[in-house]
mmCIF file of C-alpha atoms in Angstrom:
data_model
loop_
_atom_site.group_PDB
_atom_site.id
_atom_site.type_symbol
_atom_site.label_atom_id
_atom_site.label_comp_id
_atom_site.label_asym_id
_atom_site.label_seq_id
_atom_site.Cartn_x
_atom_site.Cartn_y
_atom_site.Cartn_z
ATOM 1 C CA UNK H 1 -2.236 56.764 35.837
ATOM 2 C CA UNK H 2 -1.455 56.309 32.195
ATOM 3 C CA UNK H 3 0.422 53.219 32.961
ATOM 4 C CA UNK H 4 -2.422 51.514 35.085
ATOM 5 C CA UNK H 5 -4.699 52.537 31.991
ATOM 6 C CA UNK H 6 -2.654 50.955 29.454
ATOM 7 C CA UNK H 7 -2.085 47.888 31.627
ATOM 8 C CA UNK H 8 -5.763 47.399 32.230
ATOM 9 C CA UNK H 9 -6.415 47.616 28.332
ATOM 10 C CA UNK H 10 -3.806 44.988 27.645
ATOM 11 C CA UNK H 11 -5.074 42.702 30.200
ATOM 12 C CA UNK H 12 -8.441 43.217 28.392
ATOM 13 C CA UNK H 13 -7.032 42.508 25.053
ATOM 14 C CA UNK H 14 -5.227 39.383 26.356
ATOM 15 C CA UNK H 15 -8.738 38.254 27.923
ATOM 16 C CA UNK H 16 -10.750 38.913 24.809
ATOM 17 C CA UNK H 17 -7.796 36.796 22.773
ATOM 18 C CA UNK H 18 -8.369 33.974 25.214
ATOM 19 C CA UNK H 19 -12.166 34.050 25.146
ATOM 20 C CA UNK H 20 -11.946 34.428 21.310
ATOM 21 C CA UNK H 21 -9.712 31.264 21.323
ATOM 22 C CA UNK H 22 -11.936 29.276 23.546
ATOM 23 C CA UNK H 23 -15.001 30.231 21.611
ATOM 24 C CA UNK H 24 -13.170 29.326 18.413
ATOM 25 C CA UNK H 25 -12.593 25.704 19.660
ATOM 26 C CA UNK H 26 -15.954 25.536 21.329
ATOM 27 C CA UNK H 27 -17.376 25.990 17.787
ATOM 28 C CA UNK H 28 -14.775 23.632 15.968
ATOM 29 C CA UNK H 29 -15.490 22.148 13.874
ATOM 30 C CA UNK H 30 -17.664 24.668 11.943
ATOM 31 C CA UNK H 31 -17.593 23.152 8.302
ATOM 32 C CA UNK H 32 -16.018 20.027 7.100
ATOM 33 C CA UNK H 33 -12.293 19.357 7.845
ATOM 34 C CA UNK H 34 -9.864 19.158 4.981
ATOM 35 C CA UNK H 35 -7.354 16.617 5.277
ATOM 36 C CA UNK H 36 -4.250 17.103 2.585
ATOM 37 C CA UNK H 37 -2.674 13.963 1.591
ATOM 38 C CA UNK H 38 0.469 14.968 -0.195
ATOM 39 C CA UNK H 39 0.634 12.071 -2.646
ATOM 40 C CA UNK H 40 -1.539 10.881 -5.491
ATOM 41 C CA UNK H 41 -4.544 9.143 -4.844
ATOM 42 C CA UNK H 42 -4.325 5.107 -4.520
ATOM 43 C CA UNK H 43 -1.256 4.788 -2.683
ATOM 44 C CA UNK H 44 -0.394 3.397 0.919
ATOM 45 C CA UNK H 45 -0.660 6.658 2.718
ATOM 46 C CA UNK H 46 -3.612 7.947 0.839
ATOM 47 C CA UNK H 47 -5.585 4.449 1.621
ATOM 48 C CA UNK H 48 -4.663 4.614 5.557
ATOM 49 C CA UNK H 49 -5.484 8.316 5.482
ATOM 50 C CA UNK H 50 -9.023 7.942 3.941
ATOM 51 C CA UNK H 51 -9.890 4.917 6.242
ATOM 52 C CA UNK H 52 -9.142 6.355 9.485
ATOM 53 C CA UNK H 53 -10.835 9.865 8.914
ATOM 54 C CA UNK H 54 -13.763 7.831 7.717
ATOM 55 C CA UNK H 55 -13.980 6.572 11.049
ATOM 56 C CA UNK H 56 -12.959 9.617 12.780
ATOM 57 C CA UNK H 57 -15.583 11.817 11.244
ATOM 58 C CA UNK H 58 -18.354 9.717 12.961
ATOM 59 C CA UNK H 59 -17.562 11.036 16.167
ATOM 60 C CA UNK H 60 -17.661 14.785 15.012
ATOM 61 C CA UNK H 61 -20.575 17.238 13.889
ATOM 62 C CA UNK H 62 -18.822 17.694 10.348
ATOM 63 C CA UNK H 63 -17.267 15.503 7.848
ATOM 64 C CA UNK H 64 -13.442 15.001 6.903
ATOM 65 C CA UNK H 65 -12.601 14.977 3.245
ATOM 66 C CA UNK H 66 -9.299 14.151 1.681
ATOM 67 C CA UNK H 67 -7.714 16.011 -0.924
ATOM 68 C CA UNK H 68 -4.736 14.870 -2.656
ATOM 69 C CA UNK H 69 -2.023 17.510 -3.510
ATOM 70 C CA UNK H 70 0.947 15.592 -4.872
ATOM 71 C CA UNK H 71 4.134 17.341 -5.913
ATOM 72 C CA UNK H 72 7.730 18.361 -4.597
ATOM 73 C CA UNK H 73 8.182 15.067 -2.700
ATOM 74 C CA UNK H 74 5.022 16.064 -0.121
ATOM 75 C CA UNK H 75 6.226 19.905 -0.082
ATOM 76 C CA UNK H 76 3.525 21.326 -2.418
ATOM 77 C CA UNK H 77 0.608 19.621 -0.154
ATOM 78 C CA UNK H 78 2.102 20.341 3.233
ATOM 79 C CA UNK H 79 2.807 23.991 2.179
ATOM 80 C CA UNK H 80 -0.710 24.669 1.490
ATOM 81 C CA UNK H 81 -1.603 23.213 4.806
ATOM 82 C CA UNK H 82 0.876 25.683 6.498
ATOM 83 C CA UNK H 83 -0.528 28.551 4.987
ATOM 84 C CA UNK H 84 -4.114 27.684 5.735
ATOM 85 C CA UNK H 85 -5.746 29.731 8.857
ATOM 86 C CA UNK H 86 -4.552 28.051 11.984
ATOM 87 C CA UNK H 87 -8.268 26.734 13.041
ATOM 88 C CA UNK H 88 -7.855 23.076 12.760
ATOM 89 C CA UNK H 89 -10.341 23.240 9.471
ATOM 90 C CA UNK H 90 -7.081 22.131 7.254
ATOM 91 C CA UNK H 91 -4.942 19.604 8.348
ATOM 92 C CA UNK H 92 -2.053 17.251 6.777
ATOM 93 C CA UNK H 93 -0.548 13.925 6.504
ATOM 94 C CA UNK H 94 3.331 13.582 6.851
ATOM 95 C CA UNK H 95 5.433 10.695 5.870
ATOM 96 C CA UNK H 96 9.140 9.721 5.858
ATOM 97 C CA UNK H 97 9.931 12.132 2.980
ATOM 98 C CA UNK H 98 7.994 14.999 4.710
ATOM 99 C CA UNK H 99 10.275 14.768 8.019
ATOM 100 C CA UNK H 100 13.716 13.554 6.478
ATOM 101 C CA UNK H 101 13.745 14.043 2.886
ATOM 102 C CA UNK H 102 12.662 17.306 2.512
ATOM 103 C CA UNK H 103 14.754 18.870 5.155
ATOM 104 C CA UNK H 104 17.670 17.182 4.847
ATOM 105 C CA UNK H 105 18.294 18.181 1.204
ATOM 106 C CA UNK H 106 16.505 21.682 1.983
ATOM 107 C CA UNK H 107 14.932 20.843 -1.231
ATOM 108 C CA UNK H 108 12.070 23.388 -1.349
ATOM 109 C CA UNK H 109 12.390 27.042 -0.084
ATOM 110 C CA UNK H 110 9.973 28.033 2.639
ATOM 111 C CA UNK H 111 9.203 24.312 3.611
ATOM 112 C CA UNK H 112 9.867 23.715 7.419
ATOM 113 C CA UNK H 113 8.529 21.595 9.986
ATOM 114 C CA UNK H 114 8.386 24.597 12.418
ATOM 115 C CA UNK H 115 5.469 25.849 10.425
ATOM 116 C CA UNK H 116 3.436 22.730 11.789
ATOM 117 C CA UNK H 117 1.963 21.574 14.958
ATOM 118 C CA UNK H 118 2.024 17.640 15.217
ATOM 119 C CA UNK H 119 -0.927 16.144 16.116
ATOM 120 C CA UNK H 120 -0.268 12.099 16.251
ATOM 121 C CA UNK H 121 1.767 9.385 14.555
ATOM 122 C CA UNK H 122 -0.593 6.694 13.092
ATOM 123 C CA UNK H 123 1.585 3.806 11.584
ATOM 124 C CA UNK H 124 5.060 2.807 11.488
ATOM 125 C CA UNK H 125 5.697 0.659 8.385
ATOM 126 C CA UNK H 126 9.203 -1.249 8.349
ATOM 127 C CA UNK H 127 11.081 -1.283 5.103
ATOM 128 C CA UNK H 128 11.432 -5.078 3.532
ATOM 129 C CA UNK H 129 13.310 -6.985 0.987
ATOM 130 C CA UNK H 130 11.035 -8.868 -1.680
ATOM 131 C CA UNK H 131 12.494 -11.048 -4.350
ATOM 132 C CA UNK H 132 11.219 -11.832 -7.609
ATOM 133 C CA UNK H 133 10.170 -15.344 -8.345
ATOM 134 C CA UNK H 134 12.711 -15.220 -11.497
ATOM 135 C CA UNK H 135 15.371 -14.235 -9.355
ATOM 136 C CA UNK H 136 15.768 -17.803 -7.505
ATOM 137 C CA UNK H 137 16.563 -16.538 -4.144
ATOM 138 C CA UNK H 138 14.415 -17.880 -1.462
ATOM 139 C CA UNK H 139 15.976 -16.163 1.494
ATOM 140 C CA UNK H 140 17.800 -13.431 2.653
ATOM 141 C CA UNK H 141 20.926 -15.536 3.263
ATOM 142 C CA UNK H 142 20.648 -16.603 -0.273
ATOM 143 C CA UNK H 143 20.381 -13.064 -1.563
ATOM 144 C CA UNK H 144 23.666 -11.755 0.447
ATOM 145 C CA UNK H 145 25.702 -15.134 -0.279
ATOM 146 C CA UNK H 146 25.115 -14.074 -4.227
ATOM 147 C CA UNK H 147 26.040 -10.368 -3.512
ATOM 148 C CA UNK H 148 28.970 -11.643 -1.884
ATOM 149 C CA UNK H 149 30.177 -13.844 -4.820
ATOM 150 C CA UNK H 150 29.381 -11.561 -7.431
ATOM 151 C CA UNK H 151 29.576 -7.707 -6.443
ATOM 152 C CA UNK H 152 27.360 -5.447 -8.130
ATOM 153 C CA UNK H 153 25.426 -8.029 -9.928
ATOM 154 C CA UNK H 154 22.304 -8.776 -7.740
ATOM 155 C CA UNK H 155 19.943 -6.034 -8.907
ATOM 156 C CA UNK H 156 18.148 -3.945 -6.070
ATOM 157 C CA UNK H 157 15.354 -1.556 -6.552
ATOM 158 C CA UNK H 158 14.681 1.513 -4.256
ATOM 159 C CA UNK H 159 13.231 4.936 -4.339
ATOM 160 C CA UNK H 160 15.463 7.880 -5.413
ATOM 161 C CA UNK H 161 18.273 9.039 -3.521
ATOM 162 C CA UNK H 162 17.193 10.911 0.195
ATOM 163 C CA UNK H 163 14.650 8.412 0.477
ATOM 164 C CA UNK H 164 14.362 5.594 3.095
ATOM 165 C CA UNK H 165 15.192 2.840 0.972
ATOM 166 C CA UNK H 166 17.848 4.476 -0.686
ATOM 167 C CA UNK H 167 19.423 4.925 2.914
ATOM 168 C CA UNK H 168 18.298 1.533 3.881
ATOM 169 C CA UNK H 169 20.088 -0.393 1.168
ATOM 170 C CA UNK H 170 23.383 1.323 1.730
ATOM 171 C CA UNK H 171 23.251 0.760 5.602
ATOM 172 C CA UNK H 172 22.427 -2.822 4.377
ATOM 173 C CA UNK H 173 25.668 -3.196 2.468
ATOM 174 C CA UNK H 174 27.690 -1.784 5.048
ATOM 175 C CA UNK H 175 26.534 -4.335 7.757
ATOM 176 C CA UNK H 176 26.671 -7.185 5.448
ATOM 177 C CA UNK H 177 29.843 -6.226 3.525
ATOM 178 C CA UNK H 178 28.313 -6.397 0.055
ATOM 179 C CA UNK H 179 27.965 -4.622 -2.591
ATOM 180 C CA UNK H 180 24.668 -4.519 -4.931
ATOM 181 C CA UNK H 181 23.534 -2.998 -8.453
ATOM 182 C CA UNK H 182 21.192 -0.471 -6.974
ATOM 183 C CA UNK H 183 18.638 0.898 -9.319
ATOM 184 C CA UNK H 184 16.581 3.955 -8.277
ATOM 185 C CA UNK H 185 12.863 4.390 -9.202
ATOM 186 C CA UNK H 186 10.891 7.431 -8.976
ATOM 187 C CA UNK H 187 7.540 7.604 -7.603
ATOM 188 C CA UNK H 188 5.696 4.939 -6.087
ATOM 189 C CA UNK H 189 6.288 1.113 -5.515
ATOM 190 C CA UNK H 190 4.377 0.412 -8.484
ATOM 191 C CA UNK H 191 7.455 0.809 -10.839
ATOM 192 C CA UNK H 192 9.425 -1.366 -8.981
ATOM 193 C CA UNK H 193 6.542 -4.044 -8.719
ATOM 194 C CA UNK H 194 6.380 -3.896 -12.677
ATOM 195 C CA UNK H 195 10.303 -4.312 -12.700
ATOM 196 C CA UNK H 196 10.108 -7.522 -10.296
ATOM 197 C CA UNK H 197 7.528 -9.157 -12.519
ATOM 198 C CA UNK H 198 9.220 -8.332 -15.755
ATOM 199 C CA UNK H 199 12.505 -9.778 -14.503
ATOM 200 C CA UNK H 200 14.682 -6.449 -14.489
ATOM 201 C CA UNK H 201 14.902 -6.532 -10.671
ATOM 202 C CA UNK H 202 16.323 -9.262 -8.513
ATOM 203 C CA UNK H 203 14.655 -7.450 -5.187
ATOM 204 C CA UNK H 204 13.356 -4.348 -4.098
ATOM 205 C CA UNK H 205 13.050 -2.441 -0.939
ATOM 206 C CA UNK H 206 9.865 -1.162 0.309
ATOM 207 C CA UNK H 207 7.203 -2.091 2.694
ATOM 208 C CA UNK H 208 5.547 -5.851 2.500
ATOM 209 C CA UNK H 209 2.091 -3.913 2.304
ATOM 210 C CA UNK H 210 3.303 -2.195 -1.064
ATOM 211 C CA UNK H 211 4.284 -5.549 -2.354
ATOM 212 C CA UNK H 212 1.390 -7.531 -1.122
ATOM 213 C CA UNK H 213 -0.300 -8.225 -4.410
ATOM 214 C CA UNK H 214 2.607 -9.812 -5.910
ATOM 215 C CA UNK H 215 3.616 -11.516 -2.830
ATOM 216 C CA UNK H 216 -0.121 -13.034 -2.592
ATOM 217 C CA UNK H 217 0.188 -14.119 -6.240
ATOM 218 C CA UNK H 218 3.428 -15.921 -5.874
ATOM 219 C CA UNK H 219 5.381 -13.715 -8.022
ATOM 220 C CA UNK H 220 7.611 -12.380 -5.274
ATOM 221 C CA UNK H 221 8.486 -13.184 -1.747
ATOM 222 C CA UNK H 222 9.372 -11.255 1.208
ATOM 223 C CA UNK H 223 12.613 -12.720 2.513
ATOM 224 C CA UNK H 224 13.297 -9.942 5.599
ATOM 225 C CA UNK H 225 11.939 -6.960 7.225
ATOM 226 C CA UNK H 226 14.221 -4.297 8.394
ATOM 227 C CA UNK H 227 12.855 -4.299 11.986
ATOM 228 C CA UNK H 228 13.307 -5.925 15.293
ATOM 229 C CA UNK H 229 9.834 -6.864 15.527
ATOM 230 C CA UNK H 230 7.667 -9.566 13.706
ATOM 231 C CA UNK H 231 5.046 -7.984 11.493
ATOM 232 C CA UNK H 232 1.677 -10.084 12.544
ATOM 233 C CA UNK H 233 0.294 -9.614 9.031
ATOM 234 C CA UNK H 234 3.532 -11.320 7.374
ATOM 235 C CA UNK H 235 4.481 -14.091 9.853
ATOM 236 C CA UNK H 236 6.441 -16.027 7.316
ATOM 237 C CA UNK H 237 8.973 -13.013 6.772
ATOM 238 C CA UNK H 238 11.408 -12.610 9.635
ATOM 239 C CA UNK H 239 12.692 -9.423 11.183
ATOM 240 C CA UNK H 240 16.267 -8.827 10.581
ATOM 241 C CA UNK H 241 17.107 -8.903 14.169
ATOM 242 C CA UNK H 242 16.592 -12.597 14.010
ATOM 243 C CA UNK H 243 19.974 -13.026 11.970
ATOM 244 C CA UNK H 244 21.973 -10.655 14.727
ATOM 245 C CA UNK H 245 21.858 -7.426 12.436
ATOM 246 C CA UNK H 246 20.366 -4.094 14.082
ATOM 247 C CA UNK H 247 18.595 -2.229 11.372
ATOM 248 C CA UNK H 248 15.162 -0.691 11.571
ATOM 249 C CA UNK H 249 14.236 1.673 8.570
ATOM 250 C CA UNK H 250 10.790 2.482 7.348
ATOM 251 C CA UNK H 251 7.967 4.969 6.963
ATOM 252 C CA UNK H 252 5.000 6.470 8.782
ATOM 253 C CA UNK H 253 2.151 8.494 8.904
ATOM 254 C CA UNK H 254 1.719 11.672 11.110
ATOM 255 C CA UNK H 255 -1.209 14.164 11.356
ATOM 256 C CA UNK H 256 -0.085 17.990 11.722
ATOM 257 C CA UNK H 257 -2.000 21.258 11.659
ATOM 258 C CA UNK H 258 -0.467 24.922 10.792
ATOM 259 C CA UNK H 259 1.705 26.061 13.774
ATOM 260 C CA UNK H 260 -0.603 28.227 15.995
ATOM 261 C CA UNK H 261 -3.632 26.154 15.783
ATOM 262 C CA UNK H 262 -5.491 26.310 19.675
ATOM 263 C CA UNK H 263 -4.483 23.478 21.934
ATOM 264 C CA UNK H 264 -8.345 22.753 22.385
ATOM 265 C CA UNK H 265 -8.666 22.594 18.445
ATOM 266 C CA UNK H 266 -5.679 20.088 18.511
ATOM 267 C CA UNK H 267 -7.154 18.192 21.392
ATOM 268 C CA UNK H 268 -10.538 17.599 19.707
ATOM 269 C CA UNK H 269 -8.781 16.482 16.263
ATOM 270 C CA UNK H 270 -6.373 13.899 18.290
ATOM 271 C CA UNK H 271 -9.167 12.535 20.255
ATOM 272 C CA UNK H 272 -11.182 11.955 17.024
ATOM 273 C CA UNK H 273 -8.301 10.411 15.535
ATOM 274 C CA UNK H 274 -7.506 8.036 18.650
ATOM 275 C CA UNK H 275 -11.066 6.695 18.780
ATOM 276 C CA UNK H 276 -10.828 5.831 15.089
ATOM 277 C CA UNK H 277 -7.347 4.403 15.662
ATOM 278 C CA UNK H 278 -8.727 2.170 18.647
ATOM 279 C CA UNK H 279 -11.840 1.000 16.932
ATOM 280 C CA UNK H 280 -11.850 -2.595 15.877
ATOM 281 C CA UNK H 281 -12.653 -1.427 12.547
ATOM 282 C CA UNK H 282 -9.597 0.254 11.961
ATOM 283 C CA UNK H 283 -7.341 -2.270 13.749
ATOM 284 C CA UNK H 284 -8.379 -5.266 11.738
ATOM 285 C CA UNK H 285 -8.062 -3.342 8.731
ATOM 286 C CA UNK H 286 -4.770 -1.957 8.960
ATOM 287 C CA UNK H 287 -3.227 -5.302 9.526
ATOM 288 C CA UNK H 288 -5.130 -6.642 6.773
ATOM 289 C CA UNK H 289 -2.936 -4.169 4.671
ATOM 290 C CA UNK H 290 0.118 -5.240 6.244
ATOM 291 C CA UNK H 291 0.782 -2.030 8.195
ATOM 292 C CA UNK H 292 1.651 -1.994 11.676
ATOM 293 C CA UNK H 293 -0.579 0.217 13.980
ATOM 294 C CA UNK H 294 1.748 2.708 16.330
ATOM 295 C CA UNK H 295 0.080 5.619 17.778
ATOM 296 C CA UNK H 296 2.035 8.377 19.523
ATOM 297 C CA UNK H 297 -0.243 11.376 20.739
ATOM 298 C CA UNK H 298 0.563 15.198 20.627
ATOM 299 C CA UNK H 299 2.673 15.089 23.893
ATOM 300 C CA UNK H 300 5.170 12.513 22.504
ATOM 301 C CA UNK H 301 5.268 12.788 18.758
ATOM 302 C CA UNK H 302 7.540 15.539 18.552
ATOM 303 C CA UNK H 303 10.132 14.289 20.407
ATOM 304 C CA UNK H 304 10.094 11.231 18.214
ATOM 305 C CA UNK H 305 10.402 13.360 15.316
ATOM 306 C CA UNK H 306 13.434 15.143 16.750
ATOM 307 C CA UNK H 307 15.035 11.652 17.704
ATOM 308 C CA UNK H 308 14.340 10.308 14.349
ATOM 309 C CA UNK H 309 16.018 13.347 12.576
ATOM 310 C CA UNK H 310 18.998 13.350 14.760
ATOM 311 C CA UNK H 311 19.641 9.799 14.128
ATOM 312 C CA UNK H 312 18.962 9.262 10.597
ATOM 313 C CA UNK H 313 20.933 12.720 9.612
ATOM 314 C CA UNK H 314 23.996 10.849 11.476
ATOM 315 C CA UNK H 315 23.710 7.954 9.669
ATOM 316 C CA UNK H 316 23.521 9.883 6.542
ATOM 317 C CA UNK H 317 26.770 11.758 7.495
ATOM 318 C CA UNK H 318 28.577 8.549 8.143
ATOM 319 C CA UNK H 319 27.582 7.159 4.741
ATOM 320 C CA UNK H 320 28.278 10.303 2.891
ATOM 321 C CA UNK H 321 24.684 10.678 1.462
#
């Protein structure tokens, strides 16, 4: 009888938890949703996050507001997100550094993707090589030929060690048999843009979208994109696969919630952002900024991240990075 009584109490408690979770999901969102962007305002991730959330909130009874929490290579903002109540009212944006740089280097104690529930991937943004007008280079072939003729003289700017562009330049050296003079720049690509304009750099690696301003002005030129697909926003910049090289690197934007967020709540968030993603307004806007829209939902995005980490870490091991 005692066992039966305990069993009934446990079943009631479980039923209450399930009911409570369903009620929470049914009431979601009960207030404005906080979207943490772990970079400073004004960058590419910030702009994309603001645009899609502005459209996504139109299908919700509450608003979505962006809060920029910069620091520790995205860890500061994302750790705030993981410490929030897992009710969907606080979500966050992840980029390459969140998925690769931080876990690889174990840079911030307490930071872990295991504390997050991934919601979706919104974009993929290939790295590219952009050369300054002052460099005199007009093609990828000319750049590589110069680097072969005079090793360590062609100056290429990239983000710091551990970043996607830093890994990309070393993979590119290995593929082409050249040696660049690699110069790292902390922070966003704005520092590399200034260096290209001043003549401090011959070229730089980041997305075409990051350099769109100086490409449009004619002060720089995109010569190759490290991808197997043609970027429709930059039809004059070929993917590196057309030259016989297999090299795909770049960043992306993911959405995540604290671990333990109810599945029904995740589904509401995912559906709202998917509708925004599919909208004509977002699709036309994202191509104008030179970024490739690339959706993966909650059922597939975790497997994609796992594979990305595995393959990237193997490349880093092989290069001794």
